[in-house]
C-alpha cells in the first residue's frame, strides 16, 4: 500500500491524475491572485490616503491639481473630469446646480469603473471555490469505479486489495478541498479589502465635490466691475 500522497498520486490512473494536476494548478492560481491583489491593495490604499490628505489641505480644485501634478492617481482623473465638465458648461448661464449634477454623474461612473477594476481577478477565486470540491469528487468517483473494475477482474475482495485503490481515489477529493477552502477564504478577504478601497475612493469623490462647490460659490461672486465671473481653472475672481 502506498505510504505517501506522492506515491498515491503516481499510482492513480490518467483521469484521476489529470484531475489532481488541475486542482494543484487551481490552488497555485488562488495564491498567485492573493499575492498580486494584496500588493495592489496595499499600494492603492497608501496612494489614496496621500491624495485624500492633499484634498483636505487644498482650498480649490486648481491648488489640488497643482499638488497632484505628475502623479498618476484617481484624484487627478476626478479633477480633470470636473474641470472638463465646467469648461463645457461655460455657455450655460446660472447653471450651478446643473453643473454639479453632471459632474456627480461623471464621477459616479468613474467610481464604478474603479470598483470593477478592484474586483478584477477575484472571479477566478469564486469559480475555484465553487467548483474545486466537485472536480475532486469526480476524480474520486472515477478512481473508485476503476478500482472496482480492477477488483472484479482480479476476483479478489480482500481489504488489502480494495483499500489502496480507494485511498488513491479519495486523494482527489482531499485536493479539491485543499484548493477550494483557501480560495473561498482569500476571496472573502479580497472582497473586504476592495470594499475598504472603494470607501476611500468615495471619500475622494466627496473631497472633489467639496472643492468644486467651493469654487462654484467663488465663481458666482461679483467682480469689482459688477460682472459675474465665469468658471475658470486658474483664476476664480476677475480683476
GROMACS .gro file of C-alpha atoms in nm:
model
  239
    1UNK     CA    1   0.000   0.000   0.000
    2UNK     CA    2   0.121   0.349  -0.082
    3UNK     CA    3   0.261   0.532   0.217
    4UNK     CA    4   0.266   0.892   0.092
    5UNK     CA    5   0.042   1.124  -0.115
    6UNK     CA    6   0.310   1.140  -0.383
    7UNK     CA    7   0.320   0.763  -0.422
    8UNK     CA    8  -0.060   0.757  -0.424
    9UNK     CA    9  -0.060   1.018  -0.698
   10UNK     CA   10   0.187   0.817  -0.908
   11UNK     CA   11  -0.027   0.504  -0.874
   12UNK     CA   12  -0.351   0.668  -0.992
   13UNK     CA   13  -0.492   0.636  -1.341
   14UNK     CA   14  -0.457   0.905  -1.609
   15UNK     CA   15  -0.801   1.060  -1.549
   16UNK     CA   16  -0.761   1.093  -1.174
   17UNK     CA   17  -0.405   1.215  -1.216
   18UNK     CA   18  -0.523   1.484  -1.459
   19UNK     CA   19  -0.789   1.593  -1.209
   20UNK     CA   20  -0.527   1.620  -0.935
   21UNK     CA   21  -0.294   1.825  -1.154
   22UNK     CA   22  -0.578   2.065  -1.238
   23UNK     CA   23  -0.660   2.105  -0.870
   24UNK     CA   24  -0.297   2.177  -0.782
   25UNK     CA   25  -0.284   2.438  -1.058
   26UNK     CA   26  -0.608   2.592  -0.932
   27UNK     CA   27  -0.465   2.617  -0.583
   28UNK     CA   28  -0.148   2.779  -0.719
   29UNK     CA   29  -0.357   3.034  -0.910
   30UNK     CA   30  -0.552   3.119  -0.594
   31UNK     CA   31  -0.237   3.202  -0.402
   32UNK     CA   32  -0.097   3.395  -0.700
   33UNK     CA   33  -0.411   3.610  -0.713
   34UNK     CA   34  -0.389   3.660  -0.337
   35UNK     CA   35  -0.031   3.786  -0.351
   36UNK     CA   36  -0.087   4.007  -0.655
   37UNK     CA   37  -0.408   4.166  -0.523
   38UNK     CA   38  -0.264   4.213  -0.174
   39UNK     CA   39   0.027   4.412  -0.316
   40UNK     CA   40  -0.212   4.609  -0.538
   41UNK     CA   41  -0.446   4.696  -0.249
   42UNK     CA   42  -0.156   4.792  -0.021
   43UNK     CA   43  -0.014   5.036  -0.276
   44UNK     CA   44  -0.356   5.173  -0.367
   45UNK     CA   45  -0.456   5.237  -0.006
   46UNK     CA   46  -0.131   5.424   0.059
   47UNK     CA   47  -0.177   5.638  -0.254
   48UNK     CA   48  -0.543   5.710  -0.176
   49UNK     CA   49  -0.453   5.823   0.176
   50UNK     CA   50  -0.194   6.062   0.036
   51UNK     CA   51  -0.438   6.203  -0.219
   52UNK     CA   52  -0.708   6.241   0.044
   53UNK     CA   53  -0.464   6.439   0.257
   54UNK     CA   54  -0.387   6.668  -0.038
   55UNK     CA   55  -0.758   6.728  -0.099
   56UNK     CA   56  -0.816   6.807   0.268
   57UNK     CA   57  -0.542   7.071   0.267
   58UNK     CA   58  -0.627   7.230  -0.072
   59UNK     CA   59  -0.860   7.528  -0.089
   60UNK     CA   60  -0.956   7.486  -0.454
   61UNK     CA   61  -0.953   7.229  -0.733
   62UNK     CA   62  -0.672   7.417  -0.905
   63UNK     CA   63  -0.447   7.402  -0.599
   64UNK     CA   64  -0.522   7.033  -0.555
   65UNK     CA   65  -0.446   6.973  -0.924
   66UNK     CA   66  -0.115   7.158  -0.892
   67UNK     CA   67  -0.010   6.944  -0.596
   68UNK     CA   68  -0.110   6.626  -0.778
   69UNK     CA   69   0.072   6.720  -1.099
   70UNK     CA   70   0.287   6.437  -1.226
   71UNK     CA   71   0.108   6.176  -1.018
   72UNK     CA   72  -0.094   5.904  -1.186
   73UNK     CA   73  -0.384   5.879  -0.943
   74UNK     CA   74  -0.761   5.877  -0.921
   75UNK     CA   75  -0.790   6.225  -0.775
   76UNK     CA   76  -0.622   6.380  -1.077
   77UNK     CA   77  -0.866   6.192  -1.300
   78UNK     CA   78  -1.162   6.313  -1.093
   79UNK     CA   79  -1.041   6.674  -1.100
   80UNK     CA   80  -0.980   6.656  -1.475
   81UNK     CA   81  -1.333   6.525  -1.527
   82UNK     CA   82  -1.482   6.801  -1.311
   83UNK     CA   83  -1.278   7.071  -1.485
   84UNK     CA   84  -1.371   6.939  -1.827
   85UNK     CA   85  -1.741   6.947  -1.743
   86UNK     CA   86  -1.711   7.302  -1.610
   87UNK     CA   87  -1.537   7.409  -1.928
   88UNK     CA   88  -1.812   7.262  -2.146
   89UNK     CA   89  -2.076   7.437  -1.935
   90UNK     CA   90  -1.939   7.790  -1.965
   91UNK     CA   91  -2.201   7.883  -2.225
   92UNK     CA   92  -2.488   7.795  -1.987
   93UNK     CA   93  -2.555   8.090  -1.753
   94UNK     CA   94  -2.671   8.041  -1.394
   95UNK     CA   95  -2.640   7.665  -1.413
   96UNK     CA   96  -2.452   7.594  -1.093
   97UNK     CA   97  -2.682   7.309  -0.984
   98UNK     CA   98  -2.680   7.156  -1.331
   99UNK     CA   99  -2.301   7.160  -1.344
  100UNK     CA  100  -2.277   6.991  -1.006
  101UNK     CA  101  -2.529   6.726  -1.107
  102UNK     CA  102  -2.348   6.644  -1.431
  103UNK     CA  103  -2.013   6.628  -1.255
  104UNK     CA  104  -2.157   6.399  -0.988
  105UNK     CA  105  -2.288   6.165  -1.258
  106UNK     CA  106  -1.948   6.163  -1.429
  107UNK     CA  107  -1.763   6.095  -1.104
  108UNK     CA  108  -2.006   5.817  -1.015
  109UNK     CA  109  -1.925   5.645  -1.344
  110UNK     CA  110  -1.552   5.677  -1.277
  111UNK     CA  111  -1.601   5.547  -0.924
  112UNK     CA  112  -1.799   5.247  -1.052
  113UNK     CA  113  -1.528   5.172  -1.309
  114UNK     CA  114  -1.266   5.177  -1.035
  115UNK     CA  115  -1.479   4.938  -0.827
  116UNK     CA  116  -1.494   4.694  -1.118
  117UNK     CA  117  -1.119   4.721  -1.166
  118UNK     CA  118  -1.058   4.644  -0.799
  119UNK     CA  119  -1.258   4.322  -0.825
  120UNK     CA  120  -1.074   4.209  -1.137
  121UNK     CA  121  -0.929   3.862  -1.087
  122UNK     CA  122  -1.140   3.773  -0.785
  123UNK     CA  123  -1.398   3.598  -1.002
  124UNK     CA  124  -1.141   3.323  -1.057
  125UNK     CA  125  -1.129   3.263  -0.682
  126UNK     CA  126  -1.507   3.234  -0.664
  127UNK     CA  127  -1.504   2.985  -0.950
  128UNK     CA  128  -1.232   2.774  -0.790
  129UNK     CA  129  -1.406   2.779  -0.452
  130UNK     CA  130  -1.735   2.668  -0.605
  131UNK     CA  131  -1.611   2.402  -0.846
  132UNK     CA  132  -1.295   2.251  -0.695
  133UNK     CA  133  -1.478   2.019  -0.449
  134UNK     CA  134  -1.691   1.879  -0.732
  135UNK     CA  135  -1.390   1.834  -0.958
  136UNK     CA  136  -1.219   1.644  -0.678
  137UNK     CA  137  -1.532   1.438  -0.623
  138UNK     CA  138  -1.539   1.350  -0.991
  139UNK     CA  139  -1.181   1.225  -0.964
  140UNK     CA  140  -1.272   1.018  -0.659
  141UNK     CA  141  -1.577   0.862  -0.826
  142UNK     CA  142  -1.376   0.780  -1.135
  143UNK     CA  143  -1.096   0.630  -0.927
  144UNK     CA  144  -1.339   0.416  -0.723
  145UNK     CA  145  -1.503   0.292  -1.042
  146UNK     CA  146  -1.162   0.199  -1.179
  147UNK     CA  147  -1.071   0.022  -0.854
  148UNK     CA  148  -1.393  -0.179  -0.852
  149UNK     CA  149  -1.340  -0.276  -1.215
  150UNK     CA  150  -0.990  -0.400  -1.130
  151UNK     CA  151  -1.121  -0.589  -0.827
  152UNK     CA  152  -1.384  -0.760  -1.039
  153UNK     CA  153  -1.124  -0.857  -1.298
  154UNK     CA  154  -0.890  -0.995  -1.029
  155UNK     CA  155  -1.177  -1.168  -0.847
  156UNK     CA  156  -1.031  -1.062  -0.514
  157UNK     CA  157  -1.234  -0.883  -0.246
  158UNK     CA  158  -0.995  -0.864   0.048
  159UNK     CA  159  -0.937  -0.527   0.218
  160UNK     CA  160  -0.570  -0.534   0.123
  161UNK     CA  161  -0.671  -0.533  -0.243
  162UNK     CA  162  -0.959  -0.282  -0.219
  163UNK     CA  163  -0.810  -0.023   0.017
  164UNK     CA  164  -0.515   0.108  -0.191
  165UNK     CA  165  -0.728   0.198  -0.496
  166UNK     CA  166  -0.997   0.368  -0.288
  167UNK     CA  167  -0.740   0.562  -0.086
  168UNK     CA  168  -0.577   0.686  -0.405
  169UNK     CA  169  -0.916   0.792  -0.539
  170UNK     CA  170  -1.004   0.978  -0.218
  171UNK     CA  171  -0.687   1.184  -0.257
  172UNK     CA  172  -0.864   1.370  -0.539
  173UNK     CA  173  -1.140   1.481  -0.301
  174UNK     CA  174  -0.881   1.593  -0.048
  175UNK     CA  175  -0.702   1.801  -0.311
  176UNK     CA  176  -1.035   1.952  -0.415
  177UNK     CA  177  -1.093   2.072  -0.059
  178UNK     CA  178  -0.734   2.196  -0.032
  179UNK     CA  179  -0.793   2.406  -0.344
  180UNK     CA  180  -1.145   2.526  -0.256
  181UNK     CA  181  -1.115   2.626   0.110
  182UNK     CA  182  -0.825   2.874   0.070
  183UNK     CA  183  -0.988   3.012  -0.247
  184UNK     CA  184  -1.308   3.095  -0.057
  185UNK     CA  185  -1.117   3.247   0.236
  186UNK     CA  186  -0.897   3.454   0.003
  187UNK     CA  187  -1.199   3.568  -0.199
  188UNK     CA  188  -1.380   3.693   0.113
  189UNK     CA  189  -1.063   3.868   0.231
  190UNK     CA  190  -1.014   4.044  -0.103
  191UNK     CA  191  -1.379   4.148  -0.114
  192UNK     CA  192  -1.334   4.320   0.223
  193UNK     CA  193  -1.015   4.488   0.103
  194UNK     CA  194  -1.191   4.602  -0.214
  195UNK     CA  195  -1.479   4.745  -0.010
  196UNK     CA  196  -1.230   4.942   0.202
  197UNK     CA  197  -1.063   5.082  -0.111
  198UNK     CA  198  -1.400   5.174  -0.261
  199UNK     CA  199  -1.483   5.363   0.057
  200UNK     CA  200  -1.159   5.560   0.019
  201UNK     CA  201  -1.244   5.632  -0.345
  202UNK     CA  202  -1.586   5.757  -0.233
  203UNK     CA  203  -1.410   5.987   0.015
  204UNK     CA  204  -1.201   6.126  -0.271
  205UNK     CA  205  -1.517   6.190  -0.473
  206UNK     CA  206  -1.665   6.375  -0.175
  207UNK     CA  207  -1.348   6.580  -0.139
  208UNK     CA  208  -1.351   6.678  -0.507
  209UNK     CA  209  -1.718   6.777  -0.487
  210UNK     CA  210  -1.650   6.983  -0.175
  211UNK     CA  211  -1.378   7.180  -0.352
  212UNK     CA  212  -1.596   7.210  -0.661
  213UNK     CA  213  -1.882   7.355  -0.458
  214UNK     CA  214  -1.641   7.600  -0.302
  215UNK     CA  215  -1.507   7.702  -0.644
  216UNK     CA  216  -1.856   7.746  -0.785
  217UNK     CA  217  -1.951   7.967  -0.493
  218UNK     CA  218  -1.644   8.183  -0.553
  219UNK     CA  219  -1.715   8.194  -0.926
  220UNK     CA  220  -2.060   8.339  -0.863
  221UNK     CA  221  -1.922   8.630  -0.668
  222UNK     CA  222  -1.935   8.965  -0.840
  223UNK     CA  223  -1.615   9.121  -0.960
  224UNK     CA  224  -1.536   9.485  -0.866
  225UNK     CA  225  -1.670   9.590  -1.205
  226UNK     CA  226  -2.003   9.421  -1.138
  227UNK     CA  227  -1.952   9.132  -1.381
  228UNK     CA  228  -2.038   8.779  -1.278
  229UNK     CA  229  -1.728   8.568  -1.308
  230UNK     CA  230  -1.742   8.266  -1.537
  231UNK     CA  231  -1.597   7.932  -1.446
  232UNK     CA  232  -1.220   7.907  -1.472
  233UNK     CA  233  -0.944   7.682  -1.362
  234UNK     CA  234  -0.662   7.924  -1.290
  235UNK     CA  235  -0.840   8.236  -1.170
  236UNK     CA  236  -1.164   8.227  -0.976
  237UNK     CA  237  -1.225   8.601  -0.942
  238UNK     CA  238  -1.191   8.855  -1.216
  239UNK     CA  239  -0.973   9.151  -1.161
   0.00000   0.00000   0.00000
